[in-house]
Amino acid sequence: MWSTEPIAWNKIPQLANLLRTQRERLGLTPERVAQALKLPVGAYIRLEKAGLMPEEPTLRRACMLLGLDYASVMARMGNKADKATRS
């Protein structure tokens, strides 16, 4: 299932960079983040390399884990998230 608020494909590299940068800032490994998100490590690594479009629930969980506000991330990607559903 694709996100109900799809991110334009040309914004996926920007999203991937944001997730990777924040993970590194927190001192987490891709393996640890993948484990916490209950994803295969390869899938998470593809997400960070802009080779995978995350589903909305996965992106919400990743934002929460990495200390990012989902609505702010979506706004940076050119999408508006409902303020009532902020993570």
Coordinates of N, CA, C and O in Angstrom, one line a residue:
M1 N 0.8 -1.2 0.0 CA 0.0 0.0 0.0 C 0.9 1.2 0.0 O 1.8 1.4 0.8
W2 N 0.6 2.2 -0.9 CA 1.4 3.4 -0.9 C 0.8 4.4 0.1 O -0.3 4.3 0.5
S3 N 1.6 5.3 0.4 CA 1.1 6.3 1.4 C -0.1 7.0 0.9 O -0.3 7.2 -0.3
T4 N -1.0 7.4 1.8 CA -2.2 8.1 1.4 C -1.8 9.6 1.1 O -2.7 10.3 0.5
E5 N -0.7 10.0 1.5 CA -0.2 11.3 1.1 C 1.1 11.1 0.4 O 2.2 11.3 0.9
P6 N 1.0 10.7 -0.9 CA 2.3 10.3 -1.6 C 3.3 11.4 -1.7 O 2.9 12.6 -1.9
I7 N 4.5 11.0 -1.6 CA 5.6 11.9 -1.8 C 6.0 11.8 -3.3 O 6.1 10.7 -3.8
A8 N 6.2 13.0 -3.9 CA 6.6 12.9 -5.4 C 7.9 12.2 -5.5 O 8.8 12.3 -4.6
W9 N 8.0 11.4 -6.5 CA 9.2 10.6 -6.7 C 10.5 11.4 -6.7 O 11.5 11.0 -6.3
N10 N 10.4 12.6 -7.2 CA 11.6 13.5 -7.3 C 12.0 14.0 -5.9 O 13.1 14.5 -5.7
K11 N 11.1 13.8 -4.9 CA 11.5 14.2 -3.5 C 12.0 13.0 -2.7 O 12.5 13.2 -1.6
I12 N 12.0 11.8 -3.2 CA 12.4 10.6 -2.5 C 13.9 10.7 -2.1 O 14.3 10.4 -0.9
P13 N 14.8 11.2 -2.9 CA 16.2 11.4 -2.5 C 16.3 12.4 -1.3 O 17.1 12.1 -0.4
Q14 N 15.5 13.4 -1.3 CA 15.6 14.4 -0.2 C 15.1 13.7 1.1 O 15.7 13.9 2.2
L15 N 14.0 12.9 1.0 CA 13.5 12.2 2.2 C 14.6 11.2 2.7 O 14.9 11.1 3.9
A16 N 15.2 10.4 1.7 CA 16.2 9.5 2.1 C 17.4 10.1 2.8 O 17.9 9.6 3.8
N17 N 17.8 11.3 2.3 CA 18.9 12.0 2.9 C 18.5 12.5 4.3 O 19.4 12.4 5.3
L18 N 17.3 12.9 4.5 CA 16.9 13.4 5.8 C 16.9 12.3 6.8 O 17.4 12.4 7.9
L19 N 16.4 11.1 6.4 CA 16.3 10.0 7.3 C 17.7 9.5 7.7 O 18.0 9.2 8.9
R20 N 18.6 9.4 6.7 CA 20.0 8.9 6.9 C 20.7 9.9 7.8 O 21.4 9.5 8.8
T21 N 20.6 11.2 7.5 CA 21.3 12.2 8.3 C 20.9 12.2 9.8 O 21.7 12.3 10.7
Q22 N 19.6 12.1 10.0 CA 19.0 12.1 11.3 C 19.5 10.8 12.1 O 19.8 10.9 13.2
R23 N 19.4 9.7 11.4 CA 19.9 8.4 12.0 C 21.3 8.5 12.4 O 21.7 8.2 13.6
E24 N 22.2 9.1 11.6 CA 23.6 9.2 11.9 C 23.8 10.2 13.0 O 24.6 10.0 13.9
R25 N 23.0 11.3 13.0 CA 23.1 12.3 14.1 C 22.8 11.6 15.5 O 23.4 12.0 16.5
L26 N 21.9 10.6 15.5 CA 21.5 10.0 16.7 C 22.5 8.8 17.0 O 22.3 8.2 18.1
G27 N 23.4 8.5 16.1 CA 24.4 7.5 16.4 C 23.8 6.1 16.2 O 24.3 5.1 16.8
L28 N 22.7 5.9 15.5 CA 22.1 4.6 15.2 C 22.6 4.0 14.0 O 22.9 4.7 13.0
T29 N 22.6 2.7 13.9 CA 23.0 2.0 12.7 C 21.8 1.7 11.9 O 20.7 1.6 12.5
P30 N 21.9 1.4 10.6 CA 20.8 1.0 9.8 C 20.2 -0.3 10.3 O 18.9 -0.4 10.3
E31 N 21.0 -1.2 10.8 CA 20.5 -2.4 11.4 C 19.5 -2.2 12.6 O 18.5 -2.8 12.7
R32 N 20.0 -1.3 13.5 CA 19.1 -1.0 14.6 C 17.8 -0.3 14.3 O 16.8 -0.6 14.8
V33 N 17.9 0.6 13.3 CA 16.6 1.3 12.9 C 15.7 0.2 12.2 O 14.5 0.2 12.5
A34 N 16.3 -0.6 11.3 CA 15.5 -1.6 10.7 C 14.8 -2.5 11.7 O 13.6 -2.8 11.6
Q35 N 15.6 -2.9 12.7 CA 15.0 -3.8 13.7 C 13.9 -3.1 14.4 O 12.8 -3.7 14.7
A36 N 14.1 -1.9 14.8 CA 13.0 -1.1 15.5 C 11.8 -1.0 14.7 O 10.7 -0.9 15.2
L37 N 12.0 -0.8 13.4 CA 10.8 -0.6 12.5 C 10.2 -1.9 12.0 O 9.2 -2.0 11.3
K38 N 10.9 -3.1 12.4 CA 10.4 -4.4 12.0 C 10.5 -4.5 10.5 O 9.6 -5.1 9.8
L39 N 11.6 -4.0 9.9 CA 11.8 -4.1 8.5 C 13.1 -5.0 8.2 O 14.0 -5.0 9.0
P40 N 13.1 -5.6 7.1 CA 14.4 -6.3 6.7 C 15.5 -5.2 6.6 O 15.2 -4.1 6.1
V41 N 16.7 -5.5 7.0 CA 17.8 -4.5 6.9 C 17.9 -4.0 5.5 O 18.1 -2.8 5.3
G42 N 17.9 -4.9 4.5 CA 18.0 -4.5 3.1 C 17.0 -3.5 2.7 O 17.2 -2.5 1.9
A43 N 15.7 -3.6 3.2 CA 14.7 -2.7 2.8 C 14.9 -1.3 3.4 O 14.8 -0.3 2.7
Y44 N 15.4 -1.3 4.6 CA 15.7 0.0 5.2 C 16.9 0.7 4.5 O 16.8 1.9 4.3
I45 N 17.9 -0.1 4.2 CA 19.0 0.5 3.5 C 18.6 1.1 2.1 O 19.0 2.2 1.7
R46 N 17.7 0.3 1.4 CA 17.1 0.9 0.1 C 16.4 2.1 0.3 O 16.4 3.1 -0.5
L47 N 15.6 2.2 1.5 CA 14.9 3.4 1.8 C 15.9 4.6 1.9 O 15.6 5.7 1.4
E48 N 17.0 4.4 2.6 CA 18.0 5.5 2.8 C 18.7 5.8 1.5 O 19.3 6.9 1.4
K49 N 18.7 4.9 0.6 CA 19.4 5.1 -0.7 C 18.4 5.6 -1.8 O 18.8 5.6 -3.0
A50 N 17.2 6.0 -1.4 CA 16.2 6.5 -2.3 C 15.7 5.4 -3.3 O 15.3 5.8 -4.4
G51 N 15.8 4.2 -2.9 CA 15.4 3.1 -3.8 C 14.1 2.5 -3.4 O 13.6 1.5 -4.0
L52 N 13.4 3.1 -2.4 CA 12.2 2.5 -1.9 C 11.3 3.6 -1.4 O 11.7 4.6 -0.7
M53 N 10.0 3.6 -1.8 CA 9.0 4.5 -1.3 C 8.4 3.9 -0.1 O 7.8 2.9 -0.1
P54 N 8.5 4.6 1.1 CA 8.0 4.0 2.3 C 6.5 4.1 2.3 O 5.9 5.1 1.8
E55 N 5.8 3.1 3.0 CA 4.4 3.2 3.2 C 4.2 4.2 4.3 O 5.1 4.5 5.1
E56 N 3.0 4.8 4.4 CA 2.8 5.9 5.4 C 3.0 5.4 6.8 O 3.7 6.1 7.6
P57 N 2.5 4.2 7.2 CA 2.8 3.8 8.6 C 4.3 3.6 8.9 O 4.7 4.0 10.0
T58 N 5.0 3.1 7.9 CA 6.4 3.0 8.1 C 7.1 4.3 8.2 O 8.0 4.5 9.1
L59 N 6.7 5.3 7.4 CA 7.3 6.6 7.5 C 7.0 7.3 8.8 O 7.8 7.9 9.5
R60 N 5.8 7.1 9.3 CA 5.4 7.7 10.6 C 6.2 7.1 11.7 O 6.7 7.8 12.6
R61 N 6.4 5.8 11.7 CA 7.2 5.1 12.7 C 8.7 5.5 12.6 O 9.3 5.8 13.7
A62 N 9.2 5.7 11.4 CA 10.6 6.1 11.3 C 10.7 7.5 11.8 O 11.7 7.8 12.5
C63 N 9.8 8.4 11.5 CA 9.9 9.8 12.0 C 9.9 9.7 13.6 O 10.7 10.4 14.2
M64 N 9.0 9.0 14.1 CA 8.9 8.9 15.6 C 10.2 8.4 16.2 O 10.8 9.0 17.1
L65 N 10.7 7.3 15.6 CA 12.0 6.7 16.1 C 13.1 7.7 16.0 O 14.0 7.8 16.9
L66 N 13.2 8.5 14.9 CA 14.3 9.4 14.7 C 14.1 10.8 15.2 O 14.9 11.6 15.0
G67 N 13.0 11.0 15.9 CA 12.7 12.3 16.6 C 12.3 13.3 15.6 O 12.6 14.5 15.8
L68 N 11.7 13.0 14.5 CA 11.3 13.9 13.5 C 9.8 14.0 13.5 O 9.1 13.1 13.8
D69 N 9.3 15.2 13.3 CA 7.8 15.5 13.3 C 7.3 15.1 11.9 O 7.7 15.7 10.9
Y70 N 6.4 14.1 11.8 CA 5.9 13.6 10.5 C 5.3 14.8 9.7 O 5.6 14.9 8.5
A71 N 4.5 15.6 10.3 CA 3.8 16.7 9.5 C 4.9 17.6 9.0 O 4.8 18.1 7.8
S72 N 5.9 17.9 9.7 CA 7.0 18.8 9.2 C 7.8 18.1 8.1 O 8.1 18.8 7.1
V73 N 8.0 16.8 8.2 CA 8.7 16.1 7.1 C 7.8 16.1 5.9 O 8.3 16.4 4.8
M74 N 6.5 15.9 6.0 CA 5.7 15.9 4.8 C 5.6 17.3 4.2 O 5.6 17.4 3.0
A75 N 5.6 18.3 5.0 CA 5.6 19.7 4.5 C 6.9 20.0 3.7 O 6.9 20.6 2.7
R76 N 8.0 19.5 4.2 CA 9.3 19.6 3.5 C 9.3 18.9 2.2 O 10.0 19.3 1.2
M77 N 8.5 17.9 2.1 CA 8.4 17.1 0.9 C 7.4 17.7 -0.1 O 7.1 17.1 -1.1
G78 N 6.7 18.7 0.4 CA 5.7 19.3 -0.4 C 4.3 18.8 -0.2 O 3.4 19.0 -1.0
N79 N 4.1 18.0 0.9 CA 2.8 17.4 1.2 C 2.4 18.0 2.5 O 3.2 18.3 3.4
K80 N 1.1 18.1 2.7 CA 0.5 18.7 3.9 C 0.0 17.5 4.7 O -0.8 16.7 4.2
A81 N 0.4 17.4 6.0 CA -0.2 16.3 6.8 C -1.2 16.9 7.8 O -1.0 18.1 8.2
D82 N -2.2 16.2 8.1 CA -3.2 16.7 9.0 C -2.6 16.9 10.4 O -2.0 16.0 10.9
K83 N -2.7 18.1 10.9 CA -2.1 18.4 12.2 C -2.6 17.5 13.3 O -1.9 17.3 14.3
A84 N -3.8 17.0 13.2 CA -4.3 16.1 14.2 C -3.6 14.8 14.2 O -3.7 14.0 15.2
T85 N -2.9 14.4 13.2 CA -2.2 13.1 13.1 C -0.7 13.3 13.2 O 0.0 12.4 12.9
R86 N -0.3 14.3 13.8 CA 1.2 14.5 14.0 C 1.8 13.4 14.8 O 1.2 13.0 15.8
S87 N 3.0 13.0 14.5 CA 3.7 11.9 15.3 C 4.7 12.6 16.2 O 5.3 13.5 15.9

